[in-house]
Every structure is written in structure tokens, then in C-alpha cells.
């Protein structure tokens, strides 16, 4: 699976070094759980090797709910506080160097209290990844089958090249959401030679948007002075989509990245008469340009621009606002059912990712450093309405096993601007991580 005045924010996380690598290099504590676990004996191909890793983490989050927001019509209960306890476990088992099994599962309990003082508790136990992998002795051929999460995007904040449906890595306001790291049930065949590799994917599709059960993709990748990738994605019963990525190291400190995607269907529906309908037009692009300055002392400065043809134009956004106002006024009329459905659908769109055309992202962090305290501050600005999402994080690694994070977020903008529409005006979260 999104505002015009602003200031800053405070606070975020601690991810700690794996207990498997006592003298490992400093790693980004914001990085995903590795798909391949470190293996101290990888240089010695014995008949049977295994590694396991576990992380137990929990957090408490408090939200400041806006008064008289656009969706505050007394029909939607907004989440005011969150508690989560999760066990994130992974393994890698190999035999003879050609066969291996990689997996990752999670046990998650969420407790949410809404602003009407109702408490809901949910329990999940998703298999995030779990697959069998084979490599030929020459290293030319590789195959995988099972639940896999391929990553095709080079983007820092936006990842449009990850075309598989449904998308689990849209820009998320909750980076502790393990379900966003879930893979797809698929089979992969890869051929490698020199700087080139070509991978083919056949996967299931468990969404409801299209009348389809399967999706397919081909990825052509070249690694070198300029890393580039072409992705062709086809959803059964729908059209073919394309993505292209490129990444280049200009010197020892500056990296430049760009990527673009072209999709036949628009990801956002159009508002009309208290309902949403698909766009009759075809062909929508999403383009990202970004650069990162990596300093020798472990600090990184990142800037990224997104142009999103799927987003609403000024006229389309005005129509959405008009229809939301009409729906609120119709809640006590014979149109109440349609009005409530429209309001709920509009509220759900806030989680779909970028809603407008142009965005700017900036970040400064010292997460590669050996400093006692890690820091990251970022902003995400909607350039069409000047609303802003601010994020500030403080991370402390107390030992090889324990780390903490304090994270704060502020969403600023007018009441009909994207980030100003969010029910939460401020969020503060404290997280604790234990690695074993």
C-alpha cells in the first residue's frame, strides 16, 4: 500500500546490528530485513549450512487528531493510539552450494484505540518470504520458487518500477508495517552472464481490481558504470506495463538515480456523483529523479523529485473536494448510503500513495556512521498544494541486541490539501527492538 504551513518534527528508530556478525560494518538501521542472511562459513561450502535470525519489537504511538477535518462528519472513527508487538524471524539453509532455502515469517499483534474510545485487537501471522533456490555450478542459471519479494526500483523514497500487483511498498507512513514486506507466490528463472542478467517471473495475483489470477514479468538488468534495468510487466486480463531504471556513481560521493514507468490503466479513479469510476483515458507515466551525497563521516543528503501522471489535476482535485462536501451534506438525506460509501472511499484513497502530480523529497541522515546516536530527518512536499509531511527520527543502538527509536511526524497544509486532509496532525512513536 498523504499538507502548507510547517515546521519540523522529531524522533525515530533503532535497528541494531545482527548478532550473527560481531564485527560487521555499520549498516543502515532503516534498511529492510535482509533477504539473504549472513553466513560466516560461506567461503567453505560444506554439505549443510544454516543461519537463523530473530527480532522482537514493539512500539507505542500516540496521534493528535485534527478537529473539524474534512472527513470529520461523525461517521468515521479515527485511530488515536497504536500498540504493536511483533516477532520477525528469518532463516537461510543451504546444501552443497547449489540448493538453499530462504524464509521469513512474522507474528504480529496490533491494538488500536479510536477517538471514540473503542479498542480493537488483531493478530496476524504472515509468511513474508519462503522459497527454495537452485543455482547451477557455473553460476549461469538460477531459479526460485515460493513466496519471493523481488525489488526492481532504484528510487530513494518512491519506487514506481516495482510493478507487481498489489503493491506492498508504496510510500508508507508506517515503516514498522511488516506486511508491506510480504512477497508474492511465484516462480523465477534467471540467466546471468558477465554484466548482464535476465529474469522471468510468473506470479499469482490476489487483488480485486482486475479480473485476473496471474501476472508475469521480465527484467533485463545490466550492472556497470551505469546500472540499468528494463522491466516488462503483464497482468492477465489487463495491459502490459513498462519500467526503466538507471543509477550512476558520478564520483566517490555523488550518486544519481532515475526511473520511469508507463502503465495503461490509471491507479486513481475519478470522482463523479458520489462515486468513483475508472478513467477512460489510457497511458500514465510516473517519473523519479534523485541524487544522494554520501560524505566520508557517514552522513547522507538525499533529494528526489516525482512527477506522477496518475495524480489528480487541479480540476479533478476540485471535483473530489466538491463531492466530499456534497457527501457530508447528504448524510441526513435519502442519499445517506451513497454519501457514506463515497466518504469511506475518499478516506481510503489517502493510503494509495501520491494523490497529485508533483512531489519533492529531501533527507539528511547519519545512519552509516559509528556515532553513538543515529539521526534522520526528512520531508515530503506536495508541490501542487504546498502541504508537507515532516519526519524526524532518533535511533540508539544500546548493544548488539537492543536498540530504540523515537519518531515524530507532522502533517501540515490547508484542510483540503493532501497532507492537511489526514486525520492525524502529529504522531509520536517509541519503539524497542531486541535482536537474537
Coordinates of C-alpha atoms in Angstrom, one line a residue:
X1 CA 0.0 0.0 0.0
X2 CA -0.7 11.7 2.4
X3 CA -0.2 19.0 3.8
X4 CA 1.0 24.1 3.6
X5 CA 2.4 25.6 6.7
X6 CA 5.1 23.7 8.5
X7 CA 7.9 23.3 10.9
X8 CA 9.9 20.4 11.8
X9 CA 9.3 17.1 13.7
X10 CA 11.2 14.8 15.9
X11 CA 12.3 11.4 16.5
X12 CA 12.9 7.7 15.2
X13 CA 14.3 4.3 15.3
X14 CA 16.9 1.9 16.3
X15 CA 17.6 -1.1 14.3
X16 CA 20.7 -2.9 15.7
X17 CA 23.4 -5.0 14.1
X18 CA 22.7 -8.6 13.6
X19 CA 24.0 -10.9 16.3
X20 CA 25.5 -13.1 13.6
X21 CA 28.1 -10.5 12.6
X22 CA 30.0 -9.3 15.7
X23 CA 32.4 -7.1 13.8
X24 CA 30.2 -6.2 10.8
X25 CA 30.4 -2.8 9.1
X26 CA 27.9 -0.1 10.1
X27 CA 24.6 -0.8 8.4
X28 CA 21.6 1.4 7.7
X29 CA 19.2 0.8 10.6
X30 CA 16.4 1.8 8.3
X31 CA 17.1 -0.9 5.8
X32 CA 14.8 -3.9 5.2
X33 CA 15.3 -7.2 6.8
X34 CA 17.9 -8.9 4.5
X35 CA 16.5 -11.4 2.1
X36 CA 19.8 -13.4 2.5
X37 CA 21.2 -13.8 6.0
X38 CA 24.9 -13.5 6.6
X39 CA 26.8 -16.8 6.6
X40 CA 30.1 -16.9 8.4
X41 CA 31.1 -20.1 6.7
X42 CA 30.0 -19.1 3.2
X43 CA 33.6 -19.4 1.9
X44 CA 33.6 -23.1 2.9
X45 CA 30.9 -24.9 1.0
X46 CA 30.1 -27.7 3.4
X47 CA 27.3 -30.1 2.8
X48 CA 24.9 -28.3 5.1
X49 CA 24.9 -24.8 6.4
X50 CA 22.2 -22.8 8.2
X51 CA 21.6 -19.4 9.8
X52 CA 18.6 -18.1 11.8
X53 CA 17.8 -14.5 12.9
X54 CA 15.0 -13.2 15.1
X55 CA 13.9 -9.7 16.0
X56 CA 11.3 -9.0 18.7
X57 CA 10.0 -5.5 18.6
X58 CA 7.2 -3.4 20.0
X59 CA 6.0 0.2 19.8
X60 CA 3.5 2.6 21.2
X61 CA 2.2 5.5 19.1
X62 CA 0.0 8.4 20.0
X63 CA -1.8 10.6 17.4
X64 CA -3.1 14.1 17.7
X65 CA -6.4 14.1 15.8
X66 CA -7.5 17.2 13.9
X67 CA -10.6 19.0 14.9
X68 CA -13.3 19.6 12.2
X69 CA -11.3 17.9 9.5
X70 CA -12.8 17.4 6.1
X71 CA -13.7 13.8 6.9
X72 CA -14.8 14.5 10.5
X73 CA -18.5 14.2 9.9
X74 CA -19.2 11.8 12.8
X75 CA -19.3 8.7 10.6
X76 CA -15.6 7.6 10.6
X77 CA -13.7 6.7 13.8
X78 CA -10.1 7.8 13.5
X79 CA -7.2 5.8 15.1
X80 CA -5.8 7.7 18.1
X81 CA -3.3 5.3 19.6
X82 CA -1.5 2.2 18.5
X83 CA 0.4 -0.6 20.2
X84 CA 2.2 -3.4 18.4
X85 CA 4.2 -6.5 19.4
X86 CA 5.8 -8.5 16.7
X87 CA 8.3 -11.3 16.2
X88 CA 10.2 -11.2 12.9
X89 CA 12.1 -14.4 12.2
X90 CA 14.2 -15.4 9.2
X91 CA 16.3 -18.4 8.1
X92 CA 18.7 -19.5 5.4
X93 CA 19.6 -23.1 4.9
X94 CA 21.9 -24.3 2.1
X95 CA 23.1 -27.7 0.9
X96 CA 26.2 -28.2 -1.2
X97 CA 26.3 -24.7 -2.5
X98 CA 23.6 -25.3 -5.2
X99 CA 20.4 -25.6 -3.1
X100 CA 19.2 -23.3 -0.5
X101 CA 16.0 -22.3 1.3
X102 CA 15.3 -18.8 2.5
X103 CA 12.3 -17.7 4.6
X104 CA 10.9 -15.1 6.8
X105 CA 7.7 -15.0 8.8
X106 CA 6.1 -12.7 11.4
X107 CA 3.8 -13.0 14.4
X108 CA 2.0 -9.6 14.8
X109 CA -0.4 -8.3 17.4
X110 CA -1.9 -4.8 16.9
X111 CA -4.0 -3.0 19.4
X112 CA -5.7 0.2 18.2
X113 CA -7.8 2.7 20.1
X114 CA -10.0 5.0 18.1
X115 CA -11.1 8.6 19.0
X116 CA -14.5 7.2 20.1
X117 CA -12.6 5.1 22.7
X118 CA -13.2 1.8 21.0
X119 CA -10.4 -0.7 21.2
X120 CA -9.7 -3.3 18.5
X121 CA -7.0 -6.1 18.7
X122 CA -5.9 -8.1 15.7
X123 CA -3.4 -10.9 15.3
X124 CA -1.6 -11.8 12.1
X125 CA 1.0 -14.5 11.2
X126 CA 2.0 -13.8 7.6
X127 CA 4.7 -15.7 5.8
X128 CA 6.7 -12.7 4.3
X129 CA 9.1 -14.8 2.3
X130 CA 9.7 -18.6 1.9
X131 CA 11.3 -20.1 -1.2
X132 CA 13.6 -22.8 -2.5
X133 CA 16.5 -21.6 -4.6
X134 CA 18.8 -23.5 -7.0
X135 CA 22.0 -22.3 -8.8
X136 CA 23.9 -24.1 -11.5
X137 CA 27.6 -25.0 -10.7
X138 CA 28.7 -22.5 -13.4
X139 CA 26.6 -19.7 -11.8
X140 CA 24.9 -19.0 -15.1
X141 CA 21.4 -20.3 -14.1
X142 CA 19.4 -19.6 -11.0
X143 CA 15.8 -20.5 -10.2
X144 CA 13.5 -19.8 -7.2
X145 CA 10.0 -21.0 -6.3
X146 CA 7.9 -20.0 -3.4
X147 CA 7.0 -16.6 -1.8
X148 CA 9.5 -14.1 -3.0
X149 CA 9.8 -10.3 -2.9
X150 CA 11.9 -9.0 -5.9
X151 CA 13.0 -5.4 -5.8
X152 CA 13.4 -3.6 -9.2
X153 CA 13.3 0.0 -8.1
X154 CA 16.3 2.4 -7.6
X155 CA 14.2 5.1 -6.0
X156 CA 15.1 6.6 -2.6
X157 CA 11.6 7.4 -1.5
X158 CA 9.4 6.5 -4.4
X159 CA 9.7 3.1 -6.1
X160 CA 7.5 3.1 -9.2
X161 CA 9.4 0.4 -11.0
X162 CA 8.1 -2.2 -8.5
X163 CA 5.2 -3.0 -10.8
X164 CA 3.9 -6.2 -9.2
X165 CA 0.3 -6.1 -8.0
X166 CA -0.8 -5.5 -5.4
X167 CA 2.0 -3.1 -4.5
X168 CA 3.4 -3.7 -1.0
X169 CA 5.9 -0.9 -1.0
X170 CA 4.0 2.3 -1.7
X171 CA 5.3 5.3 0.3
X172 CA 4.1 4.4 3.7
X173 CA 3.6 6.4 6.8
X174 CA 4.2 3.3 8.9
X175 CA 7.7 1.9 8.4
X176 CA 7.1 -0.8 11.1
X177 CA 4.4 -2.4 9.0
X178 CA 5.9 -5.8 8.3
X179 CA 3.0 -6.8 6.0
X180 CA 4.4 -4.3 3.4
X181 CA 7.5 -6.6 3.2
X182 CA 5.4 -9.5 2.1
X183 CA 6.3 -11.2 -1.2
X184 CA 4.3 -12.9 -3.9
X185 CA 3.9 -16.6 -4.6
X186 CA 5.9 -17.0 -7.8
X187 CA 8.5 -18.9 -9.8
X188 CA 11.6 -17.2 -11.1
X189 CA 14.2 -18.2 -13.7
X190 CA 17.3 -16.1 -14.1
X191 CA 20.2 -16.2 -16.6
X192 CA 23.5 -14.4 -15.8
X193 CA 26.5 -13.7 -18.0
X194 CA 29.1 -11.0 -17.3
X195 CA 27.4 -7.7 -16.5
X196 CA 24.0 -8.9 -17.7
X197 CA 21.2 -10.9 -16.2
X198 CA 17.7 -11.7 -17.4
X199 CA 15.0 -12.8 -15.1
X200 CA 11.5 -14.1 -15.8
X201 CA 8.7 -14.2 -13.2
X202 CA 5.3 -16.0 -13.1
X203 CA 3.3 -14.9 -10.1
X204 CA -0.2 -15.1 -8.5
X205 CA -2.4 -12.0 -8.2
X206 CA -4.6 -11.7 -5.1
X207 CA -6.1 -8.3 -5.7
X208 CA -9.7 -7.3 -6.7
X209 CA -9.0 -4.5 -9.2
X210 CA -8.7 -6.7 -12.3
X211 CA -10.4 -10.0 -13.4
X212 CA -7.1 -11.8 -13.2
X213 CA -5.4 -14.7 -11.3
X214 CA -1.8 -14.3 -12.7
X215 CA 0.8 -11.8 -13.6
X216 CA 4.1 -12.1 -15.5
X217 CA 7.3 -10.1 -15.8
X218 CA 10.7 -10.0 -17.4
X219 CA 13.6 -8.0 -16.0
X220 CA 16.7 -7.2 -18.1
X221 CA 19.5 -5.8 -16.0
X222 CA 23.0 -4.6 -16.7
X223 CA 25.5 -3.7 -14.0
X224 CA 28.5 -1.5 -14.7
X225 CA 29.5 2.2 -14.5
X226 CA 25.8 2.8 -15.2
X227 CA 23.4 0.3 -13.7
X228 CA 20.3 0.0 -15.8
X229 CA 17.2 -2.2 -15.8
X230 CA 14.2 -2.7 -18.1
X231 CA 11.0 -4.3 -16.6
X232 CA 8.1 -5.6 -18.7
X233 CA 5.1 -6.5 -16.6
X234 CA 1.8 -8.1 -17.7
X235 CA -1.3 -8.6 -15.6
X236 CA -3.5 -11.3 -17.1
X237 CA -6.7 -9.8 -18.5
X238 CA -5.2 -6.3 -18.5
X239 CA -2.5 -4.4 -20.4
X240 CA 1.3 -4.6 -20.4
X241 CA 3.3 -2.1 -18.3
X242 CA 6.9 -1.0 -18.6
X243 CA 9.6 0.4 -16.3
X244 CA 13.1 1.6 -16.8
X245 CA 15.7 2.4 -14.1
X246 CA 19.2 3.8 -14.2
X247 CA 21.8 4.5 -11.4
X248 CA 25.2 6.0 -11.8
X249 CA 28.1 6.9 -9.5
X250 CA 29.4 10.3 -10.6
X251 CA 32.3 10.3 -8.2
X252 CA 33.1 8.8 -4.8
X253 CA 30.4 10.8 -3.1
X254 CA 27.5 11.5 -5.5
X255 CA 25.0 9.0 -6.9
X256 CA 22.4 9.9 -9.5
X257 CA 19.3 7.8 -9.9
X258 CA 16.3 8.0 -12.3
X259 CA 13.4 5.7 -13.3
X260 CA 10.2 5.9 -15.2
X261 CA 7.1 3.7 -15.6
X262 CA 4.4 3.6 -18.1
X263 CA 1.1 2.0 -17.3
X264 CA -2.1 1.6 -19.4
X265 CA -4.6 1.9 -16.5
X266 CA -4.7 4.9 -14.1
X267 CA -4.2 4.0 -10.5
X268 CA -6.7 6.6 -9.2
X269 CA -10.4 6.6 -10.1
X270 CA -12.3 9.8 -11.0
X271 CA -14.9 11.4 -8.7
X272 CA -18.4 11.7 -10.1
X273 CA -21.9 12.0 -8.5
X274 CA -20.9 10.5 -5.1
X275 CA -18.9 7.6 -6.7
X276 CA -15.6 6.8 -8.3
X277 CA -15.2 5.5 -11.8
X278 CA -12.2 4.4 -13.9
X279 CA -10.5 6.9 -16.2
X280 CA -11.4 6.3 -19.8
X281 CA -8.0 7.6 -20.9
X282 CA -5.0 5.3 -21.3
X283 CA -1.3 5.6 -20.7
X284 CA 0.0 7.1 -17.5
X285 CA 3.6 7.7 -16.5
X286 CA 5.4 8.1 -13.2
X287 CA 9.0 9.5 -13.2
X288 CA 11.5 9.9 -10.5
X289 CA 14.8 11.8 -10.5
X290 CA 17.1 11.8 -7.4
X291 CA 20.6 12.2 -6.1
X292 CA 22.5 11.4 -2.9
X293 CA 25.6 13.0 -1.5
X294 CA 27.4 10.4 0.7
X295 CA 30.0 12.0 3.0
X296 CA 33.0 10.2 4.4
X297 CA 31.9 10.7 8.0
X298 CA 28.7 8.7 7.5
X299 CA 26.3 11.5 6.6
X300 CA 24.0 11.3 3.6
X301 CA 22.0 14.1 1.9
X302 CA 19.3 13.0 -0.5
X303 CA 16.9 14.9 -2.8
X304 CA 14.3 13.4 -5.1
X305 CA 11.6 14.7 -7.4
X306 CA 8.5 12.8 -8.5
X307 CA 6.2 13.6 -11.5
X308 CA 3.1 11.5 -11.3
X309 CA 0.6 11.4 -14.2
X310 CA -1.7 9.1 -12.2
X311 CA -2.3 12.0 -9.7
X312 CA -5.2 14.4 -9.8
X313 CA -5.0 17.7 -11.8
X314 CA -6.3 20.9 -10.2
X315 CA -9.7 20.5 -11.8
X316 CA -10.0 16.8 -10.8
X317 CA -9.0 17.6 -7.2
X318 CA -11.6 20.4 -7.0
X319 CA -14.2 17.9 -8.1
X320 CA -13.1 15.5 -5.4
X321 CA -13.4 18.3 -2.8
X322 CA -16.8 19.3 -4.1
X323 CA -18.1 15.8 -4.0
X324 CA -16.8 15.2 -0.4
X325 CA -18.6 18.4 0.7
X326 CA -21.8 17.2 -1.0
X327 CA -21.5 13.8 0.6
X328 CA -21.1 15.4 4.1
X329 CA -24.2 17.5 3.4
X330 CA -26.2 14.4 2.2
X331 CA -25.6 12.2 5.3
X332 CA -29.1 13.0 6.7
X333 CA -30.9 12.7 3.4
X334 CA -32.1 9.7 1.3
X335 CA -28.6 9.7 -0.3
X336 CA -27.0 8.8 3.0
X337 CA -25.9 5.3 1.9
X338 CA -24.2 6.6 -1.2
X339 CA -22.7 9.6 0.7
X340 CA -21.2 7.4 3.4
X341 CA -19.7 5.0 0.8
X342 CA -18.2 7.9 -1.1
X343 CA -16.7 9.4 2.1
X344 CA -15.2 6.0 3.1
X345 CA -13.8 5.5 -0.4
X346 CA -12.3 9.0 -0.4
X347 CA -10.7 8.4 3.0
X348 CA -9.2 5.1 1.8
X349 CA -7.6 7.0 -1.1
X350 CA -5.3 8.7 1.3
X351 CA -3.4 5.5 1.7
X352 CA -2.9 4.8 -2.0
X353 CA 0.2 6.9 -2.4
X354 CA 0.7 10.2 -4.2
X355 CA -2.6 11.8 -5.0
X356 CA -1.3 14.8 -7.0
X357 CA 1.1 15.4 -9.9
X358 CA 4.4 16.7 -8.4
X359 CA 6.4 16.0 -5.2
X360 CA 9.7 16.8 -3.7
X361 CA 11.5 14.7 -1.1
X362 CA 14.6 15.6 1.0
X363 CA 16.5 13.7 3.7
X364 CA 19.6 14.1 5.8
X365 CA 20.9 11.3 8.0
X366 CA 24.0 9.9 9.7
X367 CA 22.8 6.2 9.7
X368 CA 26.0 5.0 8.2
X369 CA 28.1 6.5 10.9
X370 CA 29.6 5.0 14.0
X371 CA 28.1 7.8 16.2
X372 CA 26.5 6.8 19.4
X373 CA 23.2 8.4 18.3
X374 CA 21.8 8.0 14.8
X375 CA 19.6 10.7 13.3
X376 CA 17.4 11.1 10.2
X377 CA 15.2 14.0 9.2
X378 CA 13.2 14.2 6.0
X379 CA 10.3 15.9 4.4
X380 CA 7.9 15.1 1.6
X381 CA 6.2 18.0 -0.1
X382 CA 3.2 18.1 -2.4
X383 CA 4.3 20.8 -4.9
X384 CA 0.7 21.3 -6.2
X385 CA -0.7 22.4 -2.8
X386 CA 2.4 23.0 -0.7
X387 CA 1.3 20.6 2.0
X388 CA 4.2 18.8 3.8
X389 CA 4.9 15.5 5.6
X390 CA 7.8 16.0 8.1
X391 CA 9.6 13.2 9.7
X392 CA 12.3 13.2 12.4
X393 CA 13.9 10.1 13.9
X394 CA 16.4 9.4 16.7
X395 CA 17.9 5.9 16.9
X396 CA 20.1 4.4 19.6
X397 CA 21.9 1.1 19.5
X398 CA 22.4 0.2 23.1
X399 CA 24.2 -3.1 22.4
X400 CA 24.5 -5.8 19.7
X401 CA 21.0 -6.9 20.7
X402 CA 18.9 -3.9 21.9
X403 CA 18.1 -0.7 20.1
X404 CA 15.4 2.0 20.5
X405 CA 13.8 4.6 18.2
X406 CA 11.8 7.8 18.8
X407 CA 10.0 9.0 15.8
X408 CA 7.8 12.1 15.3
X409 CA 5.8 13.1 12.3
X410 CA 3.9 16.3 11.5
X411 CA 1.5 16.8 8.6
X412 CA 0.9 20.4 7.6
X413 CA -1.3 22.0 5.0
X414 CA -4.8 23.5 4.4
X415 CA -7.8 21.4 5.2
X416 CA -8.3 20.5 1.6
X417 CA -4.6 19.9 0.8
X418 CA -3.3 16.3 0.7
X419 CA -1.3 16.2 3.9
X420 CA -3.7 18.5 5.7
X421 CA -6.5 16.1 4.9
X422 CA -5.0 13.4 7.1
X423 CA -7.0 13.0 10.4
X424 CA -3.6 12.9 12.3
X425 CA -1.9 16.2 12.6
X426 CA 1.0 14.8 14.7
X427 CA 2.3 11.4 15.5
X428 CA 4.8 10.3 18.1
X429 CA 6.1 6.7 18.4
X430 CA 8.5 5.0 20.7
X431 CA 9.9 1.6 19.5
X432 CA 12.0 -1.0 21.2
X433 CA 13.9 -3.7 19.3
X434 CA 15.6 -6.9 20.6
X435 CA 17.7 -8.9 18.1
X436 CA 18.7 -12.5 18.9

